[in-house]
Tab-separated table of C-alpha atoms in Angstrom:
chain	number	residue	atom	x	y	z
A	1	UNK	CA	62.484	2.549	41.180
A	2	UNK	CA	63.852	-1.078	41.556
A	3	UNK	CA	62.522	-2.529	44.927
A	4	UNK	CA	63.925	-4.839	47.299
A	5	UNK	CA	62.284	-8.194	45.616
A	6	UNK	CA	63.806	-7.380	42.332
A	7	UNK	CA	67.357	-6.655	43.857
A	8	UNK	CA	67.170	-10.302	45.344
A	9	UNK	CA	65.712	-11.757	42.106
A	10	UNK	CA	68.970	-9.914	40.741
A	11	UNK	CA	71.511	-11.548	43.234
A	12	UNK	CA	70.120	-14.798	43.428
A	13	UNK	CA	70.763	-15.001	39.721
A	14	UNK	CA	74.159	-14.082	39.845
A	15	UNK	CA	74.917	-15.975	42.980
A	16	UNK	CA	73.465	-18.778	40.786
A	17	UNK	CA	75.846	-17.713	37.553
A	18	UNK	CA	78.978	-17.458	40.294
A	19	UNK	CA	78.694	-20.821	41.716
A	20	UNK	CA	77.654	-22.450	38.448
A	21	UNK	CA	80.927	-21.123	36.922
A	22	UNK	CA	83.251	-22.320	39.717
A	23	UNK	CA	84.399	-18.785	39.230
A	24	UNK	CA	86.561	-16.582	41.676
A	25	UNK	CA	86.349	-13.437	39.613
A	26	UNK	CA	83.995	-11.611	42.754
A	27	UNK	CA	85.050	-7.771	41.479
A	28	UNK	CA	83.811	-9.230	37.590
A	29	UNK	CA	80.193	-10.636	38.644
A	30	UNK	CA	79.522	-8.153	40.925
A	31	UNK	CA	79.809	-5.178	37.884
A	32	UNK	CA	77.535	-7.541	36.373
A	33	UNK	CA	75.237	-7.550	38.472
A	34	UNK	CA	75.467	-3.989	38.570
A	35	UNK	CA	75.572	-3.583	35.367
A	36	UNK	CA	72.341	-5.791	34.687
A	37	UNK	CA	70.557	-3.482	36.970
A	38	UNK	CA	71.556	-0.322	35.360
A	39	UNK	CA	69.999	-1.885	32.115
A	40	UNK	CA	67.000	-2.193	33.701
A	41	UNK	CA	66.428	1.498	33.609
A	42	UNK	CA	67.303	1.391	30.061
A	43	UNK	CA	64.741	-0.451	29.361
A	44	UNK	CA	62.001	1.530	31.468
A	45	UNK	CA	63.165	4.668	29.507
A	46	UNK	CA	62.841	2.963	26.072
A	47	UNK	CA	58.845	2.201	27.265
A	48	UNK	CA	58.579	5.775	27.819
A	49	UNK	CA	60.043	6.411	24.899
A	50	UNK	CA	58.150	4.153	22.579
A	51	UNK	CA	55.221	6.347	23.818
A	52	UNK	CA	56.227	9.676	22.498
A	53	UNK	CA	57.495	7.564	19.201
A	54	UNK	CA	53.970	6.438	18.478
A	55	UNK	CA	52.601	9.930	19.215
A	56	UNK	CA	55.056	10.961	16.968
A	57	UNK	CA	54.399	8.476	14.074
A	58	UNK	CA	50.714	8.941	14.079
A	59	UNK	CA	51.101	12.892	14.103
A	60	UNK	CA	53.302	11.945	10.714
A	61	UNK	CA	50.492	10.714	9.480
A	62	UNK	CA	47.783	13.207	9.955
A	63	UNK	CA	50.331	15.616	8.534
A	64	UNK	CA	50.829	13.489	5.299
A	65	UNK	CA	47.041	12.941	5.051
A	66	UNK	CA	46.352	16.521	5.282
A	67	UNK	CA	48.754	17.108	2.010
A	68	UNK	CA	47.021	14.987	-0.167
A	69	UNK	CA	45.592	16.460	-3.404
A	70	UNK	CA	42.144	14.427	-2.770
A	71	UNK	CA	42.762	14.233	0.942
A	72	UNK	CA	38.650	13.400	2.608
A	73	UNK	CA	37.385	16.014	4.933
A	74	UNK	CA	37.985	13.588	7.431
A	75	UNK	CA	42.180	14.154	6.349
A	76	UNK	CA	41.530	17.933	6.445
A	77	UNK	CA	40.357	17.736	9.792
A	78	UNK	CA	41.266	15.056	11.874
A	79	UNK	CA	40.715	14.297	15.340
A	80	UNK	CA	43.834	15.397	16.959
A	81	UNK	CA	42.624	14.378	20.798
A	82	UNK	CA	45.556	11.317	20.651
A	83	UNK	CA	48.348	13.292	19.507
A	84	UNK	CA	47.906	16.199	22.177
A	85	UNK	CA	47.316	13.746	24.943
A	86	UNK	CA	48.789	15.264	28.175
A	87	UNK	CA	50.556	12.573	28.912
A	88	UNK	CA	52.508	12.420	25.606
A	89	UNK	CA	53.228	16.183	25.671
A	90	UNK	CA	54.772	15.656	29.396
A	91	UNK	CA	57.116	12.898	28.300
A	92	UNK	CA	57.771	14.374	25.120
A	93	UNK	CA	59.346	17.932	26.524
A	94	UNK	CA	60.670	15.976	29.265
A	95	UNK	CA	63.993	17.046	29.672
A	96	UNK	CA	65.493	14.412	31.734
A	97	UNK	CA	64.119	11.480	29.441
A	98	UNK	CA	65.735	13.178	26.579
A	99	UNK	CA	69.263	13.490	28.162
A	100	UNK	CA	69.123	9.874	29.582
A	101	UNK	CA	68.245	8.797	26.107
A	102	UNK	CA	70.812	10.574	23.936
A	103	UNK	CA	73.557	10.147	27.050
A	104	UNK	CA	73.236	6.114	26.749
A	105	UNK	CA	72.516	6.040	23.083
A	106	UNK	CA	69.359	4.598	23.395
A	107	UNK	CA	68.027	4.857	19.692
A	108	UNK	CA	66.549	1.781	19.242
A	109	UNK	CA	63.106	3.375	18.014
A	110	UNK	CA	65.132	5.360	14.940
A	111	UNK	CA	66.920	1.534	14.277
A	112	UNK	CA	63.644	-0.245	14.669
A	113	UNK	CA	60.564	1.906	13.981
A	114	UNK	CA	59.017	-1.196	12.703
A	115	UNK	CA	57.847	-1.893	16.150
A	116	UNK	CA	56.835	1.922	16.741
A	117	UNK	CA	54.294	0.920	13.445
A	118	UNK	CA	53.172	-2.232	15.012
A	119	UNK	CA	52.164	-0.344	18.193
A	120	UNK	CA	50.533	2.556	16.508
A	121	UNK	CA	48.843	-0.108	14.284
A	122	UNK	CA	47.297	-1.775	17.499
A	123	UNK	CA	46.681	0.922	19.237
A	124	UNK	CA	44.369	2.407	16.752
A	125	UNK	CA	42.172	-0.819	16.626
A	126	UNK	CA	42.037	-1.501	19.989
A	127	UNK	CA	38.363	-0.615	22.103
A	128	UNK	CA	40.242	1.800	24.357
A	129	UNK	CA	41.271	4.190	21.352
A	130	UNK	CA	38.158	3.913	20.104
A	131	UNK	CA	36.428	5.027	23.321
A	132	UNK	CA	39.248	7.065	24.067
A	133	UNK	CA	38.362	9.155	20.125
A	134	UNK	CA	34.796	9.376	20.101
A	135	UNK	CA	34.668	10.296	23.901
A	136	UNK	CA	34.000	14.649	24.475
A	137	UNK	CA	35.528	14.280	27.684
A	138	UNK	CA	38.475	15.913	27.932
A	139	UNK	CA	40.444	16.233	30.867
A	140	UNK	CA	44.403	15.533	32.182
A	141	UNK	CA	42.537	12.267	34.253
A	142	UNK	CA	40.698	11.118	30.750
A	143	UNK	CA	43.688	11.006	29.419
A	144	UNK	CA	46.032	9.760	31.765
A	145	UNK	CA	43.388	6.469	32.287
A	146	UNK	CA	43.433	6.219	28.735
A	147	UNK	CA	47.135	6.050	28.987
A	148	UNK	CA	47.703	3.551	31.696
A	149	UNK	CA	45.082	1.594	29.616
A	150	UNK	CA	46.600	1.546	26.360
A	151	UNK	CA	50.304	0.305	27.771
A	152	UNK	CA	47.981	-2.616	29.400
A	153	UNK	CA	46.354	-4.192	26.655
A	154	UNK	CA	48.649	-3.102	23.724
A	155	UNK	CA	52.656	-2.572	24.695
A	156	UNK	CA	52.538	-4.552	27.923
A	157	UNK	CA	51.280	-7.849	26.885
A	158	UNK	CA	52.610	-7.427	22.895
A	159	UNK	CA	54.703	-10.857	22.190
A	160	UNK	CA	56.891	-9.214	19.322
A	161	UNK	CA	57.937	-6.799	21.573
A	162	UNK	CA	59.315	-8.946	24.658
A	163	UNK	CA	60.883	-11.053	22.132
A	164	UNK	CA	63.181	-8.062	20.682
A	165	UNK	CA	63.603	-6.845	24.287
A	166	UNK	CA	64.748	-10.252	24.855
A	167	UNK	CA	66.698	-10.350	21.556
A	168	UNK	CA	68.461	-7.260	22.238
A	169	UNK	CA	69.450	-8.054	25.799
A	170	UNK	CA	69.151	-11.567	27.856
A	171	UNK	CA	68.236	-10.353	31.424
A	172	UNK	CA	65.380	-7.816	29.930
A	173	UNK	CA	63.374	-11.248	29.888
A	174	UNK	CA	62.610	-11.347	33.719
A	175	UNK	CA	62.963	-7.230	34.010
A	176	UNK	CA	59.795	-6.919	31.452
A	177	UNK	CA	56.925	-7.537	34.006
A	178	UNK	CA	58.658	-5.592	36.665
A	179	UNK	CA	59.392	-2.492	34.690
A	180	UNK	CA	56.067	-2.642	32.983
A	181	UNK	CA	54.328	-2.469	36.517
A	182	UNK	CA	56.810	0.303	36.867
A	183	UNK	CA	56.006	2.658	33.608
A	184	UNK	CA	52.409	1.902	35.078
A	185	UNK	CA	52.749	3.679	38.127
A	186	UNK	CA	54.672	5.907	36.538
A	187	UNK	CA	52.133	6.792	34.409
A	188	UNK	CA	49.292	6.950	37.539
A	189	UNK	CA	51.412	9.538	39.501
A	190	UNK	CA	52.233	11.519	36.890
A	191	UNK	CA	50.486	15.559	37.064
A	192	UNK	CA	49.181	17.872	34.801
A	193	UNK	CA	51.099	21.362	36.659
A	194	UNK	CA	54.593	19.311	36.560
A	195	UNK	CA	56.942	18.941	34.375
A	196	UNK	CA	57.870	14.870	34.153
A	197	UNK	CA	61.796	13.877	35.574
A	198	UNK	CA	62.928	10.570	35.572
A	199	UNK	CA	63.330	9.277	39.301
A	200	UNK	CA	65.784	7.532	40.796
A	201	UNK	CA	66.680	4.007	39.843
A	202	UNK	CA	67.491	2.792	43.716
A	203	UNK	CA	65.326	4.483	46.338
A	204	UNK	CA	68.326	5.629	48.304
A	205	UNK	CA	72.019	4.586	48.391
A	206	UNK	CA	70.991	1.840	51.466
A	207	UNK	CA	69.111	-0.524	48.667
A	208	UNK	CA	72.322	-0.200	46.140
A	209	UNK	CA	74.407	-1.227	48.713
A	210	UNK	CA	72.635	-4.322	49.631
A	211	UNK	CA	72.974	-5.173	45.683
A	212	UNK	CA	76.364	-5.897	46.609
A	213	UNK	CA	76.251	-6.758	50.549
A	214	UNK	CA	73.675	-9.284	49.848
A	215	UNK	CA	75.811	-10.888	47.034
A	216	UNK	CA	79.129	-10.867	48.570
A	217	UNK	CA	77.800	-12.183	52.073
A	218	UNK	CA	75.860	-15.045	50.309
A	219	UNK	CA	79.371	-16.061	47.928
A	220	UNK	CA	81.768	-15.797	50.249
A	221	UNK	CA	79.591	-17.873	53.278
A	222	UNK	CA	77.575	-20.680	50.956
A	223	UNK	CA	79.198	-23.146	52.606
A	224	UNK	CA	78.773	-22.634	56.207
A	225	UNK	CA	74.836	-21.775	54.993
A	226	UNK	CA	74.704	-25.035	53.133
A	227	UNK	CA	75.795	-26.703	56.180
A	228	UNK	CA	72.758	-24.669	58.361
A	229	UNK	CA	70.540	-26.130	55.908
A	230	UNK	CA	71.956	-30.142	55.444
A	231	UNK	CA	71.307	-29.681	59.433
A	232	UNK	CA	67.925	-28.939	59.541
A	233	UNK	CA	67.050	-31.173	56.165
A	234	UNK	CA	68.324	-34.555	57.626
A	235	UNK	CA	66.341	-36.559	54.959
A	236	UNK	CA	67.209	-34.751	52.153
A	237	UNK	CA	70.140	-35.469	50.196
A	238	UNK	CA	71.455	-31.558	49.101
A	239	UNK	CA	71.559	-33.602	45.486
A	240	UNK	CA	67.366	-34.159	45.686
A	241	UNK	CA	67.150	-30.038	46.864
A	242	UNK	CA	66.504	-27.705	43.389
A	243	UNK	CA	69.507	-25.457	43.021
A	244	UNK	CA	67.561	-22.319	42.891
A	245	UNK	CA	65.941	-23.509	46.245
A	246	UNK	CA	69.236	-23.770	47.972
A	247	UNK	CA	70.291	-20.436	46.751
A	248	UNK	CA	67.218	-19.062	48.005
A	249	UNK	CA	67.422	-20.790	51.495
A	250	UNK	CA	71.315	-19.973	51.620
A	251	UNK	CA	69.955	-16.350	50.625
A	252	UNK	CA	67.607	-16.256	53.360
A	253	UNK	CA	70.043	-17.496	56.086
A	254	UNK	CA	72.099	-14.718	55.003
A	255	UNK	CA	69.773	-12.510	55.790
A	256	UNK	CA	68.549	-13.602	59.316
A	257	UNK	CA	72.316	-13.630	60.267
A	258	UNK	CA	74.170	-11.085	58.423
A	259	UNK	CA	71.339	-7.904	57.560
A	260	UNK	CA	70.028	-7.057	61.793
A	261	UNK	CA	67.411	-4.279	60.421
A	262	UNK	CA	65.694	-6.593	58.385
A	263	UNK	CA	62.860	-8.621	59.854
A	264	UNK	CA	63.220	-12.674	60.130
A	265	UNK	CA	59.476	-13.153	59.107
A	266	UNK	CA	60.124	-10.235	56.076
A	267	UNK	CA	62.499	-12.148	54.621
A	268	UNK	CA	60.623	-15.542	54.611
A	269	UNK	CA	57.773	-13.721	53.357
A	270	UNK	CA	60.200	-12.185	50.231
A	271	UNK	CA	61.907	-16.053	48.833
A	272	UNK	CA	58.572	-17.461	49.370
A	273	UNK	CA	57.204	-15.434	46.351
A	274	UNK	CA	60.129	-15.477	44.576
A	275	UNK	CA	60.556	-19.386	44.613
A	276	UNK	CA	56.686	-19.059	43.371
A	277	UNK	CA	58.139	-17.528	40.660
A	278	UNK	CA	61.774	-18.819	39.837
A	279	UNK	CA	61.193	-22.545	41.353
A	280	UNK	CA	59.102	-25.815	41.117
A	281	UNK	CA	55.503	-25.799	41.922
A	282	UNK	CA	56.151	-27.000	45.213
A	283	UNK	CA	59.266	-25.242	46.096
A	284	UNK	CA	57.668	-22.068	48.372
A	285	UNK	CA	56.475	-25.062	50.347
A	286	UNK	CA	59.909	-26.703	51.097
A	287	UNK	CA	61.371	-23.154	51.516
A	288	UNK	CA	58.885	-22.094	54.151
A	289	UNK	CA	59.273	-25.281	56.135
A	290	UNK	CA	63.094	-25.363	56.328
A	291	UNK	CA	63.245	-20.991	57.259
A	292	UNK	CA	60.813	-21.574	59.805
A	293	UNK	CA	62.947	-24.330	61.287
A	294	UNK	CA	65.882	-22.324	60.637
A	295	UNK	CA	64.517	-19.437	62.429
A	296	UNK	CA	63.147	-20.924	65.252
A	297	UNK	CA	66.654	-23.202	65.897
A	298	UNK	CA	68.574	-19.421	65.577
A	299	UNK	CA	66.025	-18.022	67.916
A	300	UNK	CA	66.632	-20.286	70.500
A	301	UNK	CA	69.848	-20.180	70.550
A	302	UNK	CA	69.888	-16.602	70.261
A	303	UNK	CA	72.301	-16.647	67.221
A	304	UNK	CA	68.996	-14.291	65.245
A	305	UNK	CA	70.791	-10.778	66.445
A	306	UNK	CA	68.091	-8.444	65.047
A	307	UNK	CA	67.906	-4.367	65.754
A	308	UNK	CA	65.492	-1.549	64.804
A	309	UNK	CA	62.685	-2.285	62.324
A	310	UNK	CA	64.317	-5.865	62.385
A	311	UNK	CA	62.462	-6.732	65.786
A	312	UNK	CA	59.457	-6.261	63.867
């Protein structure tokens, strides 16, 4: 489920791609946006997928092994503890996962199984396998940590994989460390007497409307917010201020002003990290001191109309 940080990550770039383009095709960048976010669940189901595909591969293998006309007693009779896993079984009956995949097409592991080989290949030599193999625990917990720890150190941080990700579609590249915190927590809450269903991609039809109120209040009002800003910045030229800054303070403005249930201090708190993460080294600085002067000038002059959990 795509929280609020990640929606604003989401408009901020395309408020940044609208005003870079000079554009005033609104209706076209907002199904963009839309669209962008959508294809963030694509690629948390192709994670979940890539799990059952490696299951799948190595279970191949273990079959072919067992055919051969010297095969070792080893071949005969394998271990089988990683290819009836728990977890894999629940995503692999999963009927929701399966729809979603053949509904959107998403076949890229039949296209691409080199990458499926590459996993299994790691996976295998990694310490957590091997503790994972020659443990006799056995248990739906055992194998659910064994799990979460295999997508950390092998899919999550695997190079070749973010770079086809990336390859295949340009805004995966700042979607990959979100959705991989997602599959984790996924993984953590998933349980042994129920059957897994993909959630929801927006938590309720409130957050996938501020996808679009958030974008079209910040477009259509940048210039009376870059004014509130060349106001409280009077030694700064708006040429010295990082674009990405200014979309992130005209962002934030936006939201004292325009969104009443969400808190002032909230919102600081939310472009704060996110110019941590999308700005210069120095930028969550500049952006703190210019919202708290912001918020303190619309406070006193009792412009800051917040209601409900926005008091807070």
């Amino acid at each position: 489920m795509i929280n609020r940080r990640h929606i604003r990550v989401k408009v901020m770039q395309s408020v940044y791609a609208f005003l870079q383009s000079k554009s005033d095709g609104l209706d076209k960048e907002e199904k963009f946006l839309y669209n962008s976010i959508d294809k963030m669940f694509d690629l948390y189901v192709l994670l979940l997928r890539l799990l059952v595909e490696v299951k799948n591969l190595e279970k191949k293998h273990i079959a072919i092994s067992q055919k051969k006309f010297l095969a070792t007693p080893e071949e005969l009779k394998p271990n089988t503890k990683f290819v009836e896993n728990q977890i894999f079984q629940l995503l692999s009956e999963s009927v929701s996962l399966k729809n979603y995949i053949e509904t959107n097409k998403l076949n890229y592991w039949n296209l691409d199984n080199e990458y499926v080989h590459e996993i299994l290949k790691l996976t295998k030599n990694s310490k957590s396998y091997q503790a994972y193999m020659s443990s006799n625990k056995s248990s739906f917990q055992d194998d659910k940590e064994f799990m979460v720890a295999l997508f950390k150190e092998v899919i999550a941080p695997n190079e070749k994989l973010a770079d086809y990700f990336e390859d295949k579609n340009i805004s995966w590249v700042d979607d990959i460390p979100f959705v991989n915190t997602w599959i984790v927590k996924t993984l953590n809450q998933m349980k042994a007497v129920e059957a897994f269903k993909l959630g929801n991609l927006y938590k309720d039809e409130g957050d996938k409307k501020f996808v679009i109120d958030l974008f079209r209040k910040v477009v259509l009002n940048h210039t009376e917010f870059e004014k509130e800003v060349i106001d409280k910045t009077p030694n700064w030229d708006t040429d010295r201020i990082a674009e990405i800054d200014m979309i992130l303070i005209k962002m934030a403005i936006c939201e004292f002003l325009k969104f009443p249930s969400i808190p002032a201090r909230v919102t600081i708190n939310e472009y704060i990290e996110i110019a941590k993460d999308y700005s210069t080294e120095k930028s969550s600085f500049f952006i703190n001191g210019v919202l708290d002067k912001i918020l303190k000038d619309f406070t006193a002059s009792k412009r800051l109309d917040k209601i409900g959990r926005g008091l807070l």
